[in-house]
């Protein structure tokens, strides 16, 4: 499948192909939801998404997953070397680091503004020293670099049916919504790293502070004040999705199923957190595999329909089989055998 994607994208250089392979492996291993949604894009666009993810993942791992015991100074030095490699790669077309080589190629192919990558690195450096955010406005300023720019980087790859500047605010908003979902899911893990992303004023409004969060994490006990604060943060996140979703209609039709599927799956994190009783300080809430399969199958059906419309042109009535793609059948099969349902849907595409 990877070779097919690279062939479709016209990527022929063996070293560059190896770099994209590396990024795809990072996406498949660490970004399950992101990777699943990427499968709904036309093959020629997938390598670019893998490159964007690989770059972001590599930088994030420097901040969060460096050798245990390494201090802030060691992380900062490693991050600085990575940014130096990035700048050289963007200037000269890549270097020996696979994620930079693939990113530089993607940036060139899609004319992605290099400022987005620099803003992202600024946010990563912030994570080395900033442990909390007084207000939601402060958190939003951080998320411009850590999340909004991801949506902006994706826009040239996805394509739009309206001027890109019209779609840009929605793309940025969806990136923010995705990250807010992750913040809610990862409250406990982030606390272990010394960070609290939930705004301090939101927590204080419910009588919650860092000490109470640490107590709950350490003892495994719940507290109604924490639950109330998490519910408010969930509501804030759902509003972010409502703000972002009108932008899906501004994307090229063949890209819409990918983004819609990602939004449904990331939004499903909120449902999983609520279902688990807002116990994110004690366990990681996940979207059930069967639910993921049903959403993926529906996305694949939408892809098939979009591609038929694109190939046929306006005014064409697709053949009966295309008009009656069995979404319900895929959903039913996914409830029993998720992998088989997705494979069956892929056959239609």
XYZ file of N, CA, C and O in Angstrom, residues 16-190:
700
model
N 14.250 9.433 -0.739
C 13.041 10.162 -0.365
C 11.894 9.196 -0.058
O 11.126 9.398 0.893
N 11.776 8.129 -0.830
C 10.752 7.124 -0.562
C 10.960 6.505 0.822
O 9.999 6.289 1.576
N 12.223 6.238 1.168
C 12.513 5.672 2.491
C 12.104 6.643 3.597
O 11.605 6.238 4.656
N 12.296 7.949 3.362
C 11.908 8.955 4.350
C 10.397 8.954 4.555
O 9.906 9.027 5.697
N 9.657 8.872 3.466
C 8.195 8.825 3.582
C 7.737 7.519 4.250
O 6.772 7.518 5.027
N 8.398 6.408 3.942
C 8.094 5.145 4.617
C 8.244 5.314 6.132
O 7.412 4.820 6.911
N 9.307 5.976 6.533
C 9.564 6.194 7.958
C 8.424 7.001 8.596
O 7.940 6.660 9.691
N 7.997 8.060 7.936
C 6.919 8.900 8.469
C 5.604 8.126 8.542
O 4.844 8.261 9.508
N 5.357 7.321 7.528
C 4.132 6.520 7.535
C 4.130 5.549 8.706
O 3.099 5.322 9.356
N 5.283 4.955 8.997
C 5.382 4.026 10.123
C 5.105 4.744 11.442
O 4.436 4.190 12.337
N 5.602 5.964 11.588
C 5.317 6.748 12.791
C 3.827 7.002 12.931
O 3.255 6.875 14.018
N 3.186 7.361 11.826
C 1.751 7.633 11.838
C 0.973 6.386 12.215
O 0.070 6.416 13.053
N 1.315 5.253 11.606
C 0.599 4.009 11.874
C 0.774 3.562 13.323
O -0.157 3.019 13.930
N 1.968 3.789 13.888
C 2.249 3.299 15.234
C 1.679 4.200 16.319
O 1.172 3.714 17.336
N 1.724 5.506 16.116
C 1.369 6.430 17.193
C 0.049 7.161 16.981
O -0.553 7.611 17.948
N -0.371 7.331 15.731
C -1.563 8.145 15.470
C -2.692 7.328 14.890
O -3.074 7.529 13.736
N -3.231 6.403 15.667
C -4.197 5.450 15.108
C -5.399 6.131 14.464
O -5.795 5.777 13.354
N -5.972 7.112 15.141
C -7.128 7.811 14.580
C -6.725 8.609 13.348
O -7.387 8.574 12.310
N -5.625 9.320 13.453
C -5.116 10.137 12.352
C -4.783 9.251 11.149
O -5.096 9.587 10.003
N -4.159 8.118 11.418
C -3.761 7.209 10.343
C -4.990 6.626 9.658
O -5.051 6.531 8.425
N -5.980 6.225 10.441
C -7.198 5.657 9.874
C -7.889 6.672 8.965
O -8.314 6.338 7.854
N -7.986 7.907 9.416
C -8.629 8.938 8.604
C -7.831 9.203 7.330
O -8.405 9.433 6.258
N -6.498 9.154 7.433
C -5.657 9.394 6.260
C -5.918 8.373 5.166
O -5.815 8.679 3.964
N -6.281 7.152 5.531
C -6.567 6.115 4.547
C -7.739 6.483 3.639
O -7.925 5.868 2.581
N -8.514 7.475 4.041
C -9.678 7.879 3.249
C -9.324 8.926 2.198
O -10.177 9.293 1.392
N -8.105 9.403 2.200
C -7.677 10.355 1.172
C -7.272 9.618 -0.099
O -6.903 8.435 -0.048
N -7.285 10.292 -1.244
C -6.714 9.687 -2.451
C -5.267 9.286 -2.187
O -4.548 9.999 -1.474
N -4.808 8.170 -2.733
C -3.459 7.667 -2.424
C -2.351 8.693 -2.629
O -1.398 8.743 -1.851
N -2.468 9.531 -3.665
C -1.376 10.457 -3.961
C -1.222 11.550 -2.911
O -0.182 12.210 -2.847
N -2.238 11.748 -2.056
C -2.138 12.794 -1.039
C -1.679 12.257 0.318
O -1.308 13.032 1.202
N -1.734 10.953 0.496
C -1.421 10.379 1.807
C 0.024 10.595 2.238
O 0.276 10.880 3.424
N 1.023 10.448 1.343
C 2.401 10.647 1.814
C 2.626 12.016 2.459
O 3.378 12.130 3.437
N 2.004 13.042 1.923
C 2.167 14.376 2.498
C 1.641 14.428 3.920
O 2.258 15.035 4.812
N 0.507 13.786 4.164
C -0.062 13.770 5.515
C 0.856 12.999 6.463
O 1.079 13.394 7.614
N 1.407 11.889 5.977
C 2.348 11.131 6.804
C 3.566 11.978 7.158
O 4.072 11.917 8.289
N 4.051 12.768 6.209
C 5.214 13.615 6.464
C 4.893 14.677 7.518
O 5.699 14.935 8.427
N 3.724 15.307 7.408
C 3.338 16.317 8.384
C 3.192 15.704 9.770
O 3.615 16.293 10.772
N 2.602 14.519 9.838
C 2.456 13.859 11.129
C 3.824 13.457 11.681
O 4.106 13.638 12.870
N 4.685 12.887 10.817
C 5.991 12.436 11.271
C 6.807 13.566 11.871
O 7.460 13.396 12.914
N 6.765 14.729 11.237
C 7.478 15.897 11.763
C 6.950 16.273 13.144
O 7.724 16.455 14.105
N 5.619 16.390 13.266
C 5.029 16.797 14.538
C 5.311 15.757 15.622
O 5.605 16.110 16.775
N 5.220 14.487 15.262
C 5.441 13.435 16.245
C 6.887 13.445 16.734
O 7.154 13.268 17.931
N 7.824 13.634 15.826
C 9.237 13.619 16.196
C 9.549 14.736 17.185
O 10.225 14.516 18.200
N 9.041 15.920 16.904
C 9.280 17.048 17.806
C 8.615 16.818 19.157
O 9.201 17.094 20.216
N 7.386 16.305 19.146
C 6.659 16.055 20.382
C 7.377 15.012 21.233
O 7.428 15.123 22.469
N 7.937 14.008 20.595
C 8.660 12.975 21.337
C 9.921 13.528 21.989
O 10.331 13.053 23.054
N 10.550 14.494 21.347
C 11.718 15.120 21.970
C 11.307 15.770 23.289
O 12.010 15.667 24.305
N 10.154 16.426 23.281
C 9.684 17.121 24.476
C 9.228 16.149 25.555
O 9.533 16.319 26.741
N 8.517 15.085 25.137
C 7.864 14.220 26.117
C 8.527 12.873 26.353
O 8.311 12.262 27.394
N 9.296 12.373 25.390
C 9.744 10.989 25.482
C 11.246 10.828 25.339
O 11.722 9.791 24.894
N 11.986 11.857 25.675
C 13.434 11.733 25.633
C 13.877 10.748 26.715
O 13.084 10.357 27.577
N 15.118 10.328 26.681
C 15.631 9.355 27.633
C 15.201 9.704 29.051
O 15.378 10.846 29.503
N 14.605 8.752 29.776
C 14.159 9.030 31.152
C 15.291 9.641 31.989
O 16.439 9.202 31.942
N 14.933 10.673 32.732
C 15.916 11.334 33.574
C 16.573 12.526 32.914
O 17.251 13.315 33.582
N 16.421 12.672 31.612
C 17.016 13.815 30.926
C 16.326 15.093 31.381
O 15.104 15.163 31.445
N 17.110 16.094 31.677
C 16.546 17.336 32.171
C 16.104 18.262 31.054
O 16.239 17.963 29.862
N 15.585 19.424 31.473
C 15.089 20.401 30.514
C 16.179 20.867 29.565
O 15.950 21.048 28.365
N 17.390 21.059 30.081
C 18.474 21.546 29.224
C 18.788 20.551 28.112
O 19.024 20.946 26.960
N 18.793 19.253 28.423
C 19.076 18.236 27.406
C 17.980 18.222 26.352
O 18.255 18.108 25.146
N 16.760 18.365 26.783
C 15.647 18.391 25.830
C 15.725 19.637 24.951
O 15.461 19.575 23.747
N 16.069 20.746 25.560
C 16.166 21.988 24.792
C 17.256 21.884 23.733
O 17.072 22.315 22.589
N 18.397 21.317 24.100
C 19.483 21.166 23.134
C 19.067 20.249 21.980
O 19.362 20.542 20.810
N 18.385 19.166 22.312
C 17.935 18.238 21.267
C 16.915 18.907 20.360
O 16.950 18.751 19.128
N 16.017 19.680 20.955
C 15.004 20.378 20.166
C 15.652 21.443 19.284
O 15.246 21.636 18.129
N 16.671 22.107 19.795
C 17.380 23.119 19.004
C 18.074 22.486 17.811
O 18.033 23.027 16.692
N 18.715 21.337 18.021
C 19.355 20.642 16.901
C 18.330 20.228 15.859
O 18.581 20.328 14.645
N 17.182 19.793 16.331
C 16.127 19.402 15.397
C 15.654 20.608 14.592
O 15.449 20.514 13.375
N 15.479 21.742 15.243
C 15.037 22.927 14.508
C 16.104 23.396 13.530
O 15.778 23.848 12.422
N 17.370 23.286 13.904
C 18.439 23.634 12.973
C 18.373 22.743 11.728
O 18.518 23.218 10.589
N 18.143 21.447 11.951
C 17.994 20.519 10.821
C 16.790 20.897 9.965
O 16.831 20.824 8.730
N 15.712 21.297 10.646
C 14.496 21.688 9.928
C 14.765 22.894 9.035
O 14.395 22.891 7.853
N 15.385 23.923 9.579
C 15.641 25.134 8.806
C 16.533 24.828 7.603
O 16.291 25.315 6.489
N 17.564 24.015 7.826
C 18.441 23.663 6.715
C 17.692 22.841 5.674
O 17.864 23.041 4.455
N 16.852 21.919 6.146
C 16.089 21.096 5.217
C 15.120 21.906 4.381
O 14.995 21.695 3.167
N 14.425 22.847 5.003
C 13.495 23.686 4.264
C 14.225 24.578 3.262
O 13.703 24.882 2.188
N 15.435 24.971 3.621
C 16.208 25.857 2.750
C 16.845 25.105 1.584
O 16.868 25.590 0.455
N 17.329 23.882 1.862
C 18.103 23.161 0.857
C 17.412 21.920 0.304
O 17.963 21.226 -0.558
N 16.220 21.609 0.842
C 15.498 20.464 0.288
C 15.696 19.171 1.034
O 15.555 18.094 0.461
N 16.003 19.228 2.315
C 16.102 18.005 3.111
C 17.528 17.695 3.495
O 18.484 18.195 2.925
N 17.660 16.858 4.536
C 18.981 16.426 4.977
C 18.903 14.954 5.353
O 18.003 14.242 4.920
N 19.823 14.476 6.178
C 19.864 13.051 6.492
C 18.766 12.576 7.405
O 18.536 11.367 7.522
N 18.037 13.473 8.099
C 16.978 13.071 9.021
C 15.701 12.789 8.222
O 15.168 13.680 7.557
N 15.174 11.563 8.279
C 14.046 11.202 7.395
C 12.839 12.119 7.525
O 12.251 12.517 6.512
N 12.439 12.474 8.765
C 11.232 13.288 8.905
C 11.419 14.668 8.298
O 10.469 15.254 7.765
N 12.622 15.208 8.371
C 12.887 16.521 7.768
C 12.928 16.404 6.253
O 12.407 17.269 5.533
N 13.536 15.351 5.758
C 13.603 15.168 4.307
C 12.190 15.086 3.710
O 11.894 15.737 2.702
N 11.324 14.280 4.322
C 9.962 14.137 3.810
C 9.174 15.432 3.971
O 8.414 15.833 3.077
N 9.346 16.101 5.116
C 8.619 17.352 5.344
C 9.027 18.414 4.335
O 8.172 19.113 3.779
N 10.314 18.549 4.088
C 10.791 19.563 3.135
C 10.224 19.300 1.749
O 9.828 20.237 1.032
N 10.163 18.040 1.359
C 9.609 17.696 0.054
C 8.119 18.025 -0.004
O 7.630 18.586 -0.994
N 7.395 17.691 1.059
C 5.962 17.992 1.104
C 5.715 19.497 1.078
O 4.817 19.978 0.368
N 6.501 20.250 1.848
C 6.343 21.708 1.869
C 6.554 22.300 0.489
O 5.844 23.234 0.078
N 7.521 21.762 -0.239
C 7.790 22.253 -1.599
C 6.655 21.891 -2.547
O 6.179 22.738 -3.319
N 6.190 20.645 -2.489
C 5.159 20.187 -3.422
C 3.848 20.951 -3.247
O 3.140 21.226 -4.218
N 3.517 21.265 -1.997
C 2.223 21.894 -1.722
C 2.335 23.363 -1.339
O 1.337 23.973 -0.949
N 3.534 23.929 -1.446
C 3.745 25.351 -1.144
C 3.205 25.716 0.233
O 2.486 26.706 0.406
N 3.547 24.914 1.237
C 3.105 25.155 2.607
C 3.978 26.236 3.231
O 5.209 26.198 3.131
N 3.351 27.182 3.871
C 4.057 28.301 4.498
C 4.981 27.768 5.594
O 4.529 27.121 6.550
N 6.267 28.060 5.494
C 7.238 27.582 6.482
C 6.982 28.162 7.865
O 7.430 27.582 8.871
N 6.269 29.281 7.931
C 5.987 29.891 9.240
C 5.189 28.948 10.128
O 5.318 28.993 11.364
N 4.380 28.087 9.529
C 3.597 27.146 10.339
C 4.510 26.188 11.095
O 4.261 25.863 12.265
N 5.572 25.722 10.459
C 6.497 24.796 11.113
C 7.260 25.507 12.232
O 7.492 24.937 13.300
N 7.613 26.751 11.991
C 8.337 27.501 13.025
C 7.425 27.791 14.215
O 7.870 27.733 15.372
N 6.163 28.105 13.958
C 5.219 28.334 15.059
C 5.032 27.058 15.878
O 4.901 27.113 17.107
N 5.017 25.928 15.205
C 4.882 24.659 15.919
C 6.098 24.436 16.825
O 5.948 24.034 17.989
N 7.284 24.691 16.327
C 8.483 24.502 17.141
C 8.500 25.457 18.332
O 8.976 25.105 19.423
N 7.968 26.659 18.154
C 7.867 27.600 19.275
C 6.989 27.029 20.378
O 7.314 27.133 21.571
N 5.883 26.408 19.992
C 4.998 25.786 20.979
C 5.689 24.631 21.682
O 5.526 24.431 22.891
N 6.473 23.849 20.933
C 7.190 22.734 21.558
C 8.205 23.247 22.581
O 8.360 22.665 23.664
N 8.890 24.326 22.272
C 9.829 24.899 23.243
C 9.090 25.397 24.479
O 9.595 25.294 25.608
N 7.888 25.908 24.274
C 7.084 26.371 25.407
C 6.792 25.229 26.374
O 6.793 25.414 27.599
N 6.564 24.035 25.837
C 6.252 22.889 26.699
C 7.397 22.519 27.629
O 7.201 21.811 28.609
N 8.592 22.978 27.310
C 9.734 22.687 28.168
C 9.713 23.500 29.460
O 10.326 23.102 30.452
N 9.011 24.631 29.446
C 9.078 25.543 30.596
C 7.714 25.937 31.161
O 7.623 26.334 32.322
N 6.665 25.846 30.366
C 5.340 26.274 30.828
C 4.572 25.057 31.333
O 4.388 24.079 30.603
N 4.111 25.124 32.581
C 3.454 23.975 33.203
C 1.957 24.164 33.388
O 1.248 23.218 33.735
N 1.441 25.372 33.141
C 0.006 25.618 33.320
C -0.376 26.892 32.570
O 0.492 27.681 32.157
N -1.678 27.090 32.425
C -2.199 28.240 31.675
C -3.279 28.918 32.511
O -4.272 28.282 32.880
N -3.095 30.192 32.823
C -4.035 30.879 33.715
C -5.456 30.933 33.166
O -6.427 30.782 33.922
N -5.596 31.171 31.847
C -6.927 31.341 31.257
C -7.010 30.570 29.944
O -5.995 30.139 29.394
N -8.228 30.453 29.445
C -8.417 29.799 28.149
C -7.760 30.609 27.033
O -7.237 30.046 26.069
N -7.753 31.920 27.169
C -7.081 32.761 26.169
C -5.588 32.443 26.118
O -4.985 32.392 25.038
N -4.988 32.217 27.279
C -3.567 31.839 27.309
C -3.362 30.481 26.645
O -2.392 30.281 25.894
N -4.265 29.546 26.909
C -4.160 28.228 26.291
C -4.333 28.332 24.786
O -3.622 27.662 24.015
N -5.262 29.171 24.322
C -5.478 29.333 22.884
C -4.229 29.901 22.207
O -3.906 29.526 21.077
N -3.529 30.806 22.880
C -2.298 31.352 22.303
C -1.273 30.241 22.095
O -0.591 30.191 21.063
N -1.160 29.342 23.064
C -0.255 28.190 22.916
C -0.729 27.282 21.784
O 0.076 26.808 20.964
N -2.035 27.036 21.701
C -2.561 26.090 20.719
C -2.483 26.615 19.293
O -2.616 25.827 18.358
N -2.250 27.890 19.102
C -2.020 28.347 17.729
C -0.867 27.569 17.123
O -0.961 27.063 16.000
N 0.234 27.472 17.882
C 1.405 26.774 17.365
C 1.325 25.267 17.482
O 1.859 24.548 16.634
N 0.665 24.770 18.527
C 0.660 23.327 18.751
C -0.449 22.600 18.006
O -0.355 21.385 17.806
N -1.492 23.321 17.573
C -2.648 22.646 16.987
C -3.218 23.358 15.766
O -3.445 22.733 14.724
N -3.464 24.665 15.867
C -4.090 25.382 14.756
C -3.238 25.295 13.488
O -3.763 25.106 12.382
N -1.914 25.402 13.649
C -1.070 25.382 12.453
C -1.098 24.016 11.767
O -0.848 23.932 10.559
N -1.413 22.959 12.505
C -1.523 21.636 11.880
C -2.656 21.652 10.853
O -2.519 21.160 9.736
N -3.786 22.247 11.237
C -4.883 22.376 10.288
C -4.518 23.234 9.100
O -4.888 22.933 7.957
N -3.767 24.299 9.336
C -3.357 25.188 8.250
C -2.370 24.499 7.308
O -2.399 24.720 6.095
N -1.480 23.665 7.857
C -0.554 22.901 7.020
C -1.297 21.912 6.126
O -0.894 21.643 4.991
N -2.387 21.365 6.656
C -3.138 20.344 5.928
C -3.939 20.913 4.770
O -4.198 20.200 3.784
N -4.340 22.156 4.840
C -5.243 22.724 3.832
C -4.740 22.571 2.400
O -5.502 22.159 1.516
N -3.476 22.903 2.113
C -3.022 22.743 0.727
C -3.062 21.295 0.250
O -3.234 21.041 -0.947
N -2.896 20.354 1.169
C -2.939 18.930 0.806
C -4.374 18.494 0.546
O -4.654 17.767 -0.417
N -5.291 18.939 1.376
C -6.694 18.553 1.233
C -7.335 19.219 0.026
O -8.161 18.620 -0.660
N -6.981 20.458 -0.226
C -7.601 21.215 -1.315
C -8.914 21.830 -0.880
O -9.609 21.302 -0.002
N -9.272 22.940 -1.476
C -10.508 23.640 -1.129
C -11.287 24.002 -2.387
O -10.727 24.120 -3.473
N -12.600 24.188 -2.206
C -13.456 24.636 -3.305
C -13.757 26.128 -3.161
O -14.492 26.685 -3.965
N -13.217 26.734 -2.129
C -13.351 28.168 -1.883
C -11.939 28.728 -1.710
O -10.984 27.969 -1.583
N -11.780 30.041 -1.737
C -10.448 30.595 -1.476
C -9.884 30.041 -0.172
O -10.603 29.923 0.822
N -8.606 29.716 -0.192
C -8.006 29.068 0.970
C -8.147 29.912 2.226
O -8.347 29.378 3.335
N -8.065 31.225 2.089
C -8.182 32.081 3.271
C -9.570 31.989 3.915
O -9.723 32.243 5.108
N -10.577 31.622 3.125
C -11.917 31.436 3.687
C -11.995 30.151 4.512
O -12.687 30.092 5.540
N -11.298 29.128 4.083
C -11.320 27.843 4.792
C -10.361 27.813 5.973
O -10.528 26.997 6.891
N -9.350 28.682 5.969
C -8.290 28.614 6.971
C -8.785 28.702 8.418
O -8.344 27.911 9.262
N -9.696 29.624 8.770
C -10.119 29.687 10.180
C -10.778 28.394 10.650
O -10.619 28.000 11.815
N -11.515 27.734 9.766
C -12.162 26.473 10.146
C -11.129 25.367 10.328
O -11.244 24.540 11.248
N -10.132 25.335 9.454
C -9.078 24.323 9.576
C -8.316 24.508 10.883
O -8.016 23.533 11.587
N -8.008 25.756 11.211
C -7.316 26.025 12.469
C -8.186 25.631 13.657
O -7.700 25.041 14.634
N -9.483 25.936 13.578
C -10.393 25.610 14.679
C -10.510 24.107 14.887
O -10.610 23.636 16.027
N -10.492 23.341 13.793
C -10.597 21.891 13.952
C -9.322 21.328 14.584
O -9.386 20.413 15.414
N -8.166 21.875 14.212
C -6.932 21.462 14.871
C -6.991 21.708 16.366
O -6.573 20.873 17.180
N -7.552 22.840 16.757
C -7.715 23.164 18.178
C -8.676 22.183 18.841
O -8.426 21.701 19.958
N -9.791 21.875 18.169
C -10.764 20.943 18.744
C -10.131 19.581 18.987
O -10.353 18.954 20.035
N -9.333 19.108 18.019
C -8.658 17.827 18.203
C -7.755 17.860 19.429
O -7.721 16.912 20.224
N -6.997 18.939 19.579
C -6.070 18.981 20.704
C -6.803 19.108 22.032
O -6.385 18.508 23.039
N -7.887 19.858 22.061
C -8.671 19.938 23.291
C -9.179 18.556 23.703
O -9.198 18.224 24.901
N -9.576 17.756 22.721
C -10.007 16.384 23.020
C -8.875 15.602 23.666
O -9.073 14.866 24.644
N -7.680 15.751 23.101
C -6.522 15.053 23.666
C -6.194 15.554 25.068
O -5.822 14.764 25.946
N -6.310 16.851 25.289
C -6.049 17.395 26.624
C -6.990 16.776 27.654
O -6.564 16.439 28.767
N -8.276 16.651 27.297
C -9.231 16.078 28.233
C -8.918 14.610 28.501
O -8.930 14.156 29.647
N -8.610 13.876 27.455
C -8.301 12.449 27.606
C -7.035 12.234 28.427
O -6.926 11.266 29.202
N -6.044 13.124 28.279
C -4.703 12.896 28.822
C -4.406 13.676 30.095
O -3.237 13.878 30.436
N -5.438 14.105 30.808
C -5.199 14.915 32.010
C -4.234 14.215 32.961
O -3.286 14.822 33.475
N -4.443 12.937 33.210
C -3.591 12.215 34.144
C -2.164 12.082 33.648
O -1.201 12.320 34.403
N -1.991 11.703 32.384
C -0.645 11.530 31.823
C 0.107 12.862 31.784
O 1.317 12.918 32.063
N -0.599 13.939 31.420
C 0.055 15.248 31.395
C 0.458 15.681 32.803
O 1.527 16.292 32.992
